[in-house]
Short mmCIF file of C-alpha atoms in Angstrom, two decimals:
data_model
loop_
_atom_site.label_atom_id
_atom_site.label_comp_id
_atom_site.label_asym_id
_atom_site.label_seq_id
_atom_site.Cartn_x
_atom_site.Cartn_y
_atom_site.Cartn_z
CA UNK A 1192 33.31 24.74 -0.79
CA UNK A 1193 31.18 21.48 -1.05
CA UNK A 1194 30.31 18.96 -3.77
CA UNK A 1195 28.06 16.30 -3.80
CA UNK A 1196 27.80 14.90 -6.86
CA UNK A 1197 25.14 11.83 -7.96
CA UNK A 1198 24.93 9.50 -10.33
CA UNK A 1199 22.52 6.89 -12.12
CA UNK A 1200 23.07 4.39 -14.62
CA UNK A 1201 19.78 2.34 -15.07
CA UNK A 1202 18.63 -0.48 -17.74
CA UNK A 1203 15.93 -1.67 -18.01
CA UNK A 1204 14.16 -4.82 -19.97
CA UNK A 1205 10.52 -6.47 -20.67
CA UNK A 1206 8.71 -9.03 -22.36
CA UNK A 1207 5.84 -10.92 -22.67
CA UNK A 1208 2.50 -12.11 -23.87
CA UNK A 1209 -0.03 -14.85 -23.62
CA UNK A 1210 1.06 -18.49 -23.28
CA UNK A 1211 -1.70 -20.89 -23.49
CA UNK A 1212 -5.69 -20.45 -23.14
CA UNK A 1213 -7.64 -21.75 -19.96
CA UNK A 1214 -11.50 -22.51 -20.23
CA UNK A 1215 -11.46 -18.90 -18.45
CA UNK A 1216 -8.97 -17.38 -20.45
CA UNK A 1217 -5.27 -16.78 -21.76
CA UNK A 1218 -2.87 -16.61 -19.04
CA UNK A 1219 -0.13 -14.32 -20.08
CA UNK A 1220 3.40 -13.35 -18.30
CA UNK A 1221 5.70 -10.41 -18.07
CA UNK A 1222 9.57 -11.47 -17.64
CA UNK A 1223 11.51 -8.11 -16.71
CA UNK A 1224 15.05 -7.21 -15.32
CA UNK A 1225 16.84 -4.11 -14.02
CA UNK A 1226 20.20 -3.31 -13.50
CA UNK A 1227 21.37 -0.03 -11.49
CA UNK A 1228 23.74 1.54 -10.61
CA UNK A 1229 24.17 4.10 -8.35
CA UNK A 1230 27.61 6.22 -7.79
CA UNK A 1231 28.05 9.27 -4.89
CA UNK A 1232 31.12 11.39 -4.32
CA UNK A 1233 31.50 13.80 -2.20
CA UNK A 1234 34.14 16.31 -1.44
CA UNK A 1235 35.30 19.45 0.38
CA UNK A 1236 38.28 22.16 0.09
CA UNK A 1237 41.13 21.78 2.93
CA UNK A 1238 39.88 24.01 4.82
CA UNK A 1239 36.45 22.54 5.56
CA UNK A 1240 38.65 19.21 5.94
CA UNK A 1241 41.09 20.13 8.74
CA UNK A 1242 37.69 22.30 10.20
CA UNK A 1243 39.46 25.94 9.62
CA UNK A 1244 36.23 27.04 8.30
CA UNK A 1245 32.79 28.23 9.90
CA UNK A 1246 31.12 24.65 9.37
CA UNK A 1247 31.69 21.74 11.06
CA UNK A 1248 35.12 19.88 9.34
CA UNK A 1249 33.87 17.06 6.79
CA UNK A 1250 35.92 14.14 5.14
CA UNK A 1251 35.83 13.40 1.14
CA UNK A 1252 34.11 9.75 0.16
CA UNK A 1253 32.95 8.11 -2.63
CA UNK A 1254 31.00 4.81 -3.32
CA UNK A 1255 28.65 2.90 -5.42
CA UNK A 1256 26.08 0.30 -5.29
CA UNK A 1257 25.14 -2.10 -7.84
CA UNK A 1258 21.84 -3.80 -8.10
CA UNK A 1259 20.74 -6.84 -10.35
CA UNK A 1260 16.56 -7.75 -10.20
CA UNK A 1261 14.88 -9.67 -12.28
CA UNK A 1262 11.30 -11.42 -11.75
CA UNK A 1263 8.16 -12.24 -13.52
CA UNK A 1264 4.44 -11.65 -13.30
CA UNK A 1265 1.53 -13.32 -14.70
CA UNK A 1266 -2.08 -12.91 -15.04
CA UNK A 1267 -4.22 -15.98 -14.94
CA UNK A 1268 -7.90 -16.09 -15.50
CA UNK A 1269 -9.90 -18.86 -13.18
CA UNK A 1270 -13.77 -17.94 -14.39
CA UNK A 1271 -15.54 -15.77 -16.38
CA UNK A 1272 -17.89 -15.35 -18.98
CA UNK A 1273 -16.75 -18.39 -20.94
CA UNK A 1274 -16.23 -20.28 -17.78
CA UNK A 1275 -18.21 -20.67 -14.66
CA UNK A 1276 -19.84 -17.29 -15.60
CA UNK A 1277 -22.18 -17.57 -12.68
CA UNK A 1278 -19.40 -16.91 -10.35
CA UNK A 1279 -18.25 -13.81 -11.85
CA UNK A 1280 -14.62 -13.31 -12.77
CA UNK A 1281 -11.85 -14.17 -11.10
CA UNK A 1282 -8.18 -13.33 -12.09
CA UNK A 1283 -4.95 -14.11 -9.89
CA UNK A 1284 -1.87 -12.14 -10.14
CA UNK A 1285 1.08 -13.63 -8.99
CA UNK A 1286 4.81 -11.52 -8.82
CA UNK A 1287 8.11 -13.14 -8.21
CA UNK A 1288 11.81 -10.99 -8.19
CA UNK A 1289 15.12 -11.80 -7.54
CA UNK A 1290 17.19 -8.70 -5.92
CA UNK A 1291 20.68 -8.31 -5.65
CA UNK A 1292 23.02 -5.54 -4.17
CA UNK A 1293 26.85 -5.21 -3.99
CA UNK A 1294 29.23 -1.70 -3.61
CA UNK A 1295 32.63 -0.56 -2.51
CA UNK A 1296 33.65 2.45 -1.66
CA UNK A 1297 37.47 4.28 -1.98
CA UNK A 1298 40.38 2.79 -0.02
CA UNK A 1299 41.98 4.78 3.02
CA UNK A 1300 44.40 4.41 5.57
CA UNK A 1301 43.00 4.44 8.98
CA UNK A 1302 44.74 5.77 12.11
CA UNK A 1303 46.96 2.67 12.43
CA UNK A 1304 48.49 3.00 8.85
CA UNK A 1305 46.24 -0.17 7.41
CA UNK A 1306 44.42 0.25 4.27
CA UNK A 1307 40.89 -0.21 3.92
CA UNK A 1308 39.23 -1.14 1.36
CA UNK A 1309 35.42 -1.02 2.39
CA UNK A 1310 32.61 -3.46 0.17
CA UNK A 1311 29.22 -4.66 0.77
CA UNK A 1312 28.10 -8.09 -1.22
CA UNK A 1313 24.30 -8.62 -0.07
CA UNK A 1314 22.72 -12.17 -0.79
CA UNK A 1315 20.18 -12.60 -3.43
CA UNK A 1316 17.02 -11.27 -1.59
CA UNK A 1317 13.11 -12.74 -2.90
CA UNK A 1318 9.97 -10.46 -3.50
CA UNK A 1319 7.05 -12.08 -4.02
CA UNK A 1320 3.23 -11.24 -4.15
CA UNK A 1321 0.44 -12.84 -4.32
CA UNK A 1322 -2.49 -10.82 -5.84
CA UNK A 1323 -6.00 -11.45 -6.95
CA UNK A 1324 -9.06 -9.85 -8.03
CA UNK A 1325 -12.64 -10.82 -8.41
CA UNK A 1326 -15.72 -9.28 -10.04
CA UNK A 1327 -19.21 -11.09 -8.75
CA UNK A 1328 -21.24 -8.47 -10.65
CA UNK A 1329 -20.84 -5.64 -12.97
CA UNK A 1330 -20.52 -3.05 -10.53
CA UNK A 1331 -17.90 -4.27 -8.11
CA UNK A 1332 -14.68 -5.61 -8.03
CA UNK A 1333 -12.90 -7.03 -5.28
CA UNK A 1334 -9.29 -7.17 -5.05
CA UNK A 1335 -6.70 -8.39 -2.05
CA UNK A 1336 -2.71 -8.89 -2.24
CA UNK A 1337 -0.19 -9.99 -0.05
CA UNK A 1338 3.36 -9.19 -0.51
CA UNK A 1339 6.71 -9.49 1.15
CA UNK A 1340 9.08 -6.55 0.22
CA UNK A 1341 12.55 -5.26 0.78
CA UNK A 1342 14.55 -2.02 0.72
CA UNK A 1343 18.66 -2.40 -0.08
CA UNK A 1344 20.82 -0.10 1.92
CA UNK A 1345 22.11 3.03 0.18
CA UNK A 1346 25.08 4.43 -0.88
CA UNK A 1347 25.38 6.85 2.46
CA UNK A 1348 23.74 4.11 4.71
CA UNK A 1349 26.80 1.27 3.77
CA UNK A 1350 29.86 4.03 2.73
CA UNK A 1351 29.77 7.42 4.55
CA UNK A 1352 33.01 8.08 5.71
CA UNK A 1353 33.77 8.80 8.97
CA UNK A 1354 32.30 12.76 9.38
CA UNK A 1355 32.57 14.83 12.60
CA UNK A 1356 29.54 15.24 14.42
CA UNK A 1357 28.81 16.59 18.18
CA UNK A 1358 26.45 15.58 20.83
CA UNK A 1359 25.43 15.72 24.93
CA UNK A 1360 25.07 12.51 25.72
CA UNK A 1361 22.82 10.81 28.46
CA UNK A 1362 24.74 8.35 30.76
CA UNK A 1363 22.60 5.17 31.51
CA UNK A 1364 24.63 4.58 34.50
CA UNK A 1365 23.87 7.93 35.82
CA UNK A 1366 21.67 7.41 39.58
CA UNK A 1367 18.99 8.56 37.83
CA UNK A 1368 18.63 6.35 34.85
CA UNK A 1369 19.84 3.25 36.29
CA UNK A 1370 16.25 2.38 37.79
CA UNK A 1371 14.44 3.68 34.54
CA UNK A 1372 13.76 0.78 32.43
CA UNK A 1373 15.85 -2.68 32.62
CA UNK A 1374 17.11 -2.13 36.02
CA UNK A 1375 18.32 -5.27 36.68
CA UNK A 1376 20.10 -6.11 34.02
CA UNK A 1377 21.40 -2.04 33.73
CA UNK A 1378 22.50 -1.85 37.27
CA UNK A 1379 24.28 -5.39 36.48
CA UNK A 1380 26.26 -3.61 33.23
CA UNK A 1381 27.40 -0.52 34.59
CA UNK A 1382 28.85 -2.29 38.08
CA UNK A 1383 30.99 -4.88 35.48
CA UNK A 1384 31.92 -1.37 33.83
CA UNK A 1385 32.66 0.40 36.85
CA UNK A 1386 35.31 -2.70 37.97
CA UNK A 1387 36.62 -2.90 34.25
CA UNK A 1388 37.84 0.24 34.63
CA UNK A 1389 39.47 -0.33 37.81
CA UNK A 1390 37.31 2.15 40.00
CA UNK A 1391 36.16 -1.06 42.28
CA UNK A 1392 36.69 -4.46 42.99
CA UNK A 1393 33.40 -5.80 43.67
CA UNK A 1394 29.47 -5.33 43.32
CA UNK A 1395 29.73 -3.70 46.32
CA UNK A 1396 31.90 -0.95 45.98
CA UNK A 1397 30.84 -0.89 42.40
CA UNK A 1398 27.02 0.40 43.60
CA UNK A 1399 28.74 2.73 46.14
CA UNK A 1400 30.23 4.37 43.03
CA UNK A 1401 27.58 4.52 40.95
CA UNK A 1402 25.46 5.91 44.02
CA UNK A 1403 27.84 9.36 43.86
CA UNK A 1404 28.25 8.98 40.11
CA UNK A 1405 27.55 12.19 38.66
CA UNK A 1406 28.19 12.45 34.80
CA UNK A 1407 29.99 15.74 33.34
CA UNK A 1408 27.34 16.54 30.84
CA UNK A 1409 29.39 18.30 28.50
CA UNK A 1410 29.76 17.69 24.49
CA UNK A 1411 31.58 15.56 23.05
CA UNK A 1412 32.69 14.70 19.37
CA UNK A 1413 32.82 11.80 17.67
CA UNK A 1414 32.29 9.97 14.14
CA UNK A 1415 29.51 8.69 11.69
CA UNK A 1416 30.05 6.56 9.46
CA UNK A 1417 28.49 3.87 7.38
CA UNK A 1418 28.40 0.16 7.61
CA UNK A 1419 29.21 -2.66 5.45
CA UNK A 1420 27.16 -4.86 7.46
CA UNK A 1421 23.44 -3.61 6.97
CA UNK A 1422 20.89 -6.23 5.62
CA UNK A 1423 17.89 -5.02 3.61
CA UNK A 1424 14.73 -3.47 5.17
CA UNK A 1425 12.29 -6.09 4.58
CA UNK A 1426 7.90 -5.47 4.74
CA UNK A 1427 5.01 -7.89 5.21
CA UNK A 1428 2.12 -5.99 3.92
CA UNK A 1429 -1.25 -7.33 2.96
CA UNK A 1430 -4.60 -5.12 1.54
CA UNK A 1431 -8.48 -5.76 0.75
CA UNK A 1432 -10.47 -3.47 -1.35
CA UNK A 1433 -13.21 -2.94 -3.69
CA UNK A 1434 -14.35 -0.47 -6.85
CA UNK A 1435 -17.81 0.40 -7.12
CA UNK A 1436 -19.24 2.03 -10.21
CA UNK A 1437 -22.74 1.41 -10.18
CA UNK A 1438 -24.37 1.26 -13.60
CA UNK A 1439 -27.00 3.85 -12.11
CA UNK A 1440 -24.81 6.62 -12.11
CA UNK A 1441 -22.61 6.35 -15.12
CA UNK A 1442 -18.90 7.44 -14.70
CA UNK A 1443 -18.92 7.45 -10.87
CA UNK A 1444 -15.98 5.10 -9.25
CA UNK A 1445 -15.66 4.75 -5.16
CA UNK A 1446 -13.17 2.79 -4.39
CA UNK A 1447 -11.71 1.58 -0.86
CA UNK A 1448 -8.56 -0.38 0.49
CA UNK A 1449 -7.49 -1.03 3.78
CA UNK A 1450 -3.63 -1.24 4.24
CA UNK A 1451 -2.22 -3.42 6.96
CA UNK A 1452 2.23 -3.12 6.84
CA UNK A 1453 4.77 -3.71 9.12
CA UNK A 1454 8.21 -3.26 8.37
CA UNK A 1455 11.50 -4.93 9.96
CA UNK A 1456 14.98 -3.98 10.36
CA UNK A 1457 14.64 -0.58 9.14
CA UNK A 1458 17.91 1.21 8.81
CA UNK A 1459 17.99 3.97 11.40
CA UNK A 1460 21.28 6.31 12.63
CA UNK A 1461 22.13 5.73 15.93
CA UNK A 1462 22.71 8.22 18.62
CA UNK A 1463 25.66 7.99 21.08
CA UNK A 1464 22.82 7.72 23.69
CA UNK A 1465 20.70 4.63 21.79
CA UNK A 1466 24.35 3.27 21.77
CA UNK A 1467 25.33 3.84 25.35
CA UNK A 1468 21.33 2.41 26.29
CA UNK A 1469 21.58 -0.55 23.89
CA UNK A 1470 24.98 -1.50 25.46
CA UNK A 1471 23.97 -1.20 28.97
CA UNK A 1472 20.44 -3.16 28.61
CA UNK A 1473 22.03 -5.71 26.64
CA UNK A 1474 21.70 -9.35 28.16
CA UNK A 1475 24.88 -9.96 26.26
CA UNK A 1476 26.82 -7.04 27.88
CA UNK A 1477 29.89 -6.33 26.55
CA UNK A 1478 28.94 -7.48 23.42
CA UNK A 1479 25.89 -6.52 21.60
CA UNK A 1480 26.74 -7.81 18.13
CA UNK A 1481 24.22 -10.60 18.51
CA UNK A 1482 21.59 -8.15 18.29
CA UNK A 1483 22.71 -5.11 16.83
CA UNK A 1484 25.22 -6.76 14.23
CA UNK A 1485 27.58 -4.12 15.79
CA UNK A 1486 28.98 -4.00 19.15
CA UNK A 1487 27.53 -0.88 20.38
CA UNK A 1488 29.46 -1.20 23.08
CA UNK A 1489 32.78 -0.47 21.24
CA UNK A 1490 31.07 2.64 19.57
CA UNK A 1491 32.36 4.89 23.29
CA UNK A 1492 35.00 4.75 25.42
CA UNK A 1493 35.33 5.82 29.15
CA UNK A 1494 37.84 7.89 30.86
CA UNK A 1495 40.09 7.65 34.18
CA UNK A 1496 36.52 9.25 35.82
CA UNK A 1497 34.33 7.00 34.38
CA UNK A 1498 32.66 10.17 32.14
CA UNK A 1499 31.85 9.33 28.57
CA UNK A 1500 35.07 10.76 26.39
CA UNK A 1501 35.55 12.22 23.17
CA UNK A 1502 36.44 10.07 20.29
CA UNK A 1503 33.05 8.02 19.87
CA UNK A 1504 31.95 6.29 16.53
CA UNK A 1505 28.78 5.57 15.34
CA UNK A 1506 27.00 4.01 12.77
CA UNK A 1507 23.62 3.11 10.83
CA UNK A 1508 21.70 -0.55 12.26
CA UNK A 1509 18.94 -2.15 11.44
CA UNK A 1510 16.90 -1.25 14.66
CA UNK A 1511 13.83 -0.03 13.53
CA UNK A 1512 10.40 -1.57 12.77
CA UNK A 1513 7.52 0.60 11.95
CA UNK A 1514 3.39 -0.52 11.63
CA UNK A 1515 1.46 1.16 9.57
CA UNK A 1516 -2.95 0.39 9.38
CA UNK A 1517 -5.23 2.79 7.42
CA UNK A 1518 -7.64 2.96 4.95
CA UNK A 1519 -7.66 5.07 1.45
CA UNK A 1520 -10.89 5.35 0.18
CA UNK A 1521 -10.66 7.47 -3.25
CA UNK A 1522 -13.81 8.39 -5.79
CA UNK A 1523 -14.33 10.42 -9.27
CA UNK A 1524 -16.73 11.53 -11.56
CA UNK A 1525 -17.04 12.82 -14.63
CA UNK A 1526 -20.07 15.39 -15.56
CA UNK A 1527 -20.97 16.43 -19.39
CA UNK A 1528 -21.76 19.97 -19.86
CA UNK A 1529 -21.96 19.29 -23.46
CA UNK A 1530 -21.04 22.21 -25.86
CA UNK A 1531 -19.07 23.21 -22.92
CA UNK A 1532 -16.81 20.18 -22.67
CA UNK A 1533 -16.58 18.09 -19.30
CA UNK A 1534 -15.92 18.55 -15.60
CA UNK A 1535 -13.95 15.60 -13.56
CA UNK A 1536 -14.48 15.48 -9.77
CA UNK A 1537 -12.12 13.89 -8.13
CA UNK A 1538 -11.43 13.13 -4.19
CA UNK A 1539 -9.31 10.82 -1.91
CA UNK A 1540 -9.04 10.42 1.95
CA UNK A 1541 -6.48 8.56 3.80
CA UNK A 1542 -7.56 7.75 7.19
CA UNK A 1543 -4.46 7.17 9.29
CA UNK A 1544 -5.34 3.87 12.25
CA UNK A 1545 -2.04 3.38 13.59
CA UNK A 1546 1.41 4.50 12.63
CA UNK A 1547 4.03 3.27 15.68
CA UNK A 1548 7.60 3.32 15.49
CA UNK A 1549 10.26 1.60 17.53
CA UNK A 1550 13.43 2.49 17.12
CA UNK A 1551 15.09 -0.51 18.90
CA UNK A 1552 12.84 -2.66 17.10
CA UNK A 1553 10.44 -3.84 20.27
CA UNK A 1554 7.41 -2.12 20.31
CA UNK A 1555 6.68 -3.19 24.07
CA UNK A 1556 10.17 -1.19 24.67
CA UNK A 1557 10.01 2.09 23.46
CA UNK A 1558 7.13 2.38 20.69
CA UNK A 1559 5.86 5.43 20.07
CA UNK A 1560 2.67 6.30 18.21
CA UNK A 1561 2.23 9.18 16.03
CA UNK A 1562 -0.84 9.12 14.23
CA UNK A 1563 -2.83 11.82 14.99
CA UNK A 1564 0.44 14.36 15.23
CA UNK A 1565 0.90 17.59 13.53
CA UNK A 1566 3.51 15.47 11.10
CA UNK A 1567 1.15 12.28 10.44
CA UNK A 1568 -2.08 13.94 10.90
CA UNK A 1569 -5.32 11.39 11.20
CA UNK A 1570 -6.74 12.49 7.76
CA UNK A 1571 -5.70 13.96 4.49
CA UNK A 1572 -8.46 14.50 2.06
CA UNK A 1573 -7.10 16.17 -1.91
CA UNK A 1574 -10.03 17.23 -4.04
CA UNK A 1575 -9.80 18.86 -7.14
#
């Protein structure tokens, strides 16, 4: 028997209105906060706990997050028809917020016998955009933003407990991978391994070992958990785009945007073999905290035969970084039939550039493309 039970206690607040009149206008401002609060408990019989069952044994957690925001937007008229009138209308929309995330989870005892108490307090993140609009004639508007974004960790990502999962792993000190990518530095980390663990005493003997090497290949089981640590995902995006409803054709609206985002630190799981990789092409071998925020090279152990054992624990990181270019180009129009009432056509296309992922966050390392896939497919065009 499972539960997974979820929670969400959410206020909101707005106000706002005009403050003073320029020659163009009356710029007016929205003030607004949030606070939410998100809760997650999940639980399991005995059975499923001590893995008598047909599933794969999970442990009971709960946790929360709590999130403060507050910001304010305005709208602020430079020209238009009481004002410079012959250069159209121009508007700017400005956005400022304030973001804030904290959470704790239930205590435990760990292995040793030492409570823990597991919390997150995140610093006071910014979001800001910068956002404008302009109108040289009736018919078109052109509009561009720029905004820097960010996604807090969630409940799961910062407080799973530790649950059971199973895995093959591939061994970066393996013959065959050590020449794959990195080799210097690789071949470097696995002979300090090999002598750490006693099975030589120099570089010498250390490459004649890892010459013969030949890893088990078997599963192995381990942990996932969540961590305390992670920082917010955070975006740089910036678009340009027009409307068009030409005064020809009355009703008709084309509009197009092009949409240029790339996104940092995004929280990804790690694998037992990103983990054994990361540790083993790290220039800070043993010790990748520096650029992990975790030492990935804690998250396995080794046996007396140098194979990978059982017992491994990993975690979520902020690896990731994804770019994202493509244009959406959308139109409608509405046609009388009269007596009959009134038809709207409407249609949009996304045209997918580039989407490229990287899950170690270094696109010359291992980015991989997948626009164009069966999954992120090129175009998608909706008409009804």
């Amino acid at each position: 028997l499972f539960k997974n039970v979820s929670d969400q206690i959410l206020f909101t607040a707005s106000f706002g209105g005009g403050l003073f009149d320029l020659p163009a206008g009356e710029v007016a401002i929205s003030v607004n906060g949030e606070y939410r609060k998100d809760k997650l408990r999940f639980t399991s019989n005995v059975l499923n706990q001590f893995g008598r069952g047909r599933a794969a044994p999970s442990s009971n957690f709960g946790a929360f997050t709590e999130t403060f925001e507050g910001g304010v937007e305005a709208r602020i008229p430079v020209t238009g028809d009481d004002f410079l009138s012959f250069f159209g209308e121009l508007e700017l929309n400005p956005a400022f917020r304030v973001t804030k995330s904290s959470g704790a989870a239930d205590k435990y005892r760990n292995t040793a016998g030492v409570a823990i108490a597991p919390e997150s307090s995140g610093k006071a993140e910014i979001i800001y955009s910068l956002a404008g609009s302009w109108k040289p004639v009736n018919d078109l508007r052109i509009r561009a933003n720029y905004t820097k974004s960010v996604r807090q960790p969630s409940v799961v990502e910062l407080f799973l407990g530790g649950q059971p999962v199973f895995t093959t792993p591939t061994d970066f000190c393996s013959p065959g991978n050590l020449t794959a990518a990195a080799p210097a530095v690789r071949r470097t980390n696995c002979r300090a391994a090999v002598i750490a663990s006693g099975l030589a005493s120099d570089p010498v003997t250390a490459d004649a070992f890892l010459a013969t090497f030949q890893p088990a290949g078997v599963g192995l089981s381990g942990t996932y958990a969540g961590n305390t640590g992670l920082q917010p995902e955070k975006a740089t995006s910036w678009t340009v785009g027009s409307t068009l409803t030409p005064s020809q054709i009355s009703g008709l609206s084309i509009s197009a945007d092009y949409i240029h985002l790339d996104l940092n630190g995004t929280i990804v799981p790690t694998g037992l073999g990103q983990g054994i990789q990361s540790c083993y092409d790290s220039p800070n071998y043993p010790d990748t905290s520096s650029e992990t925020g975790t030492n990935l090279c804690n998250s396995f152990t080794r046996d007396s035969a140098f194979q990978i054992a059982n017992g491994y624990s990993l975690t979520f990181l902020n690896l990731g970084s994804i770019r994202v270019r493509a244009v959406n180009i959308s139109a409608a129009y509405p046609i009388d039939l009269g007596n009959l009432g009134k038809i709207s056509l409407r249609t949009n296309a996304y045209r997918l550039l580039k989407y490229e992922t990287a899950a170690s966050g270094d696109f010359s390392l291992d980015g991989i493309r997948s626009d164009g896939t069966f999954s992120r497919p090129k175009w998608e065009i909706q008409t009804s």
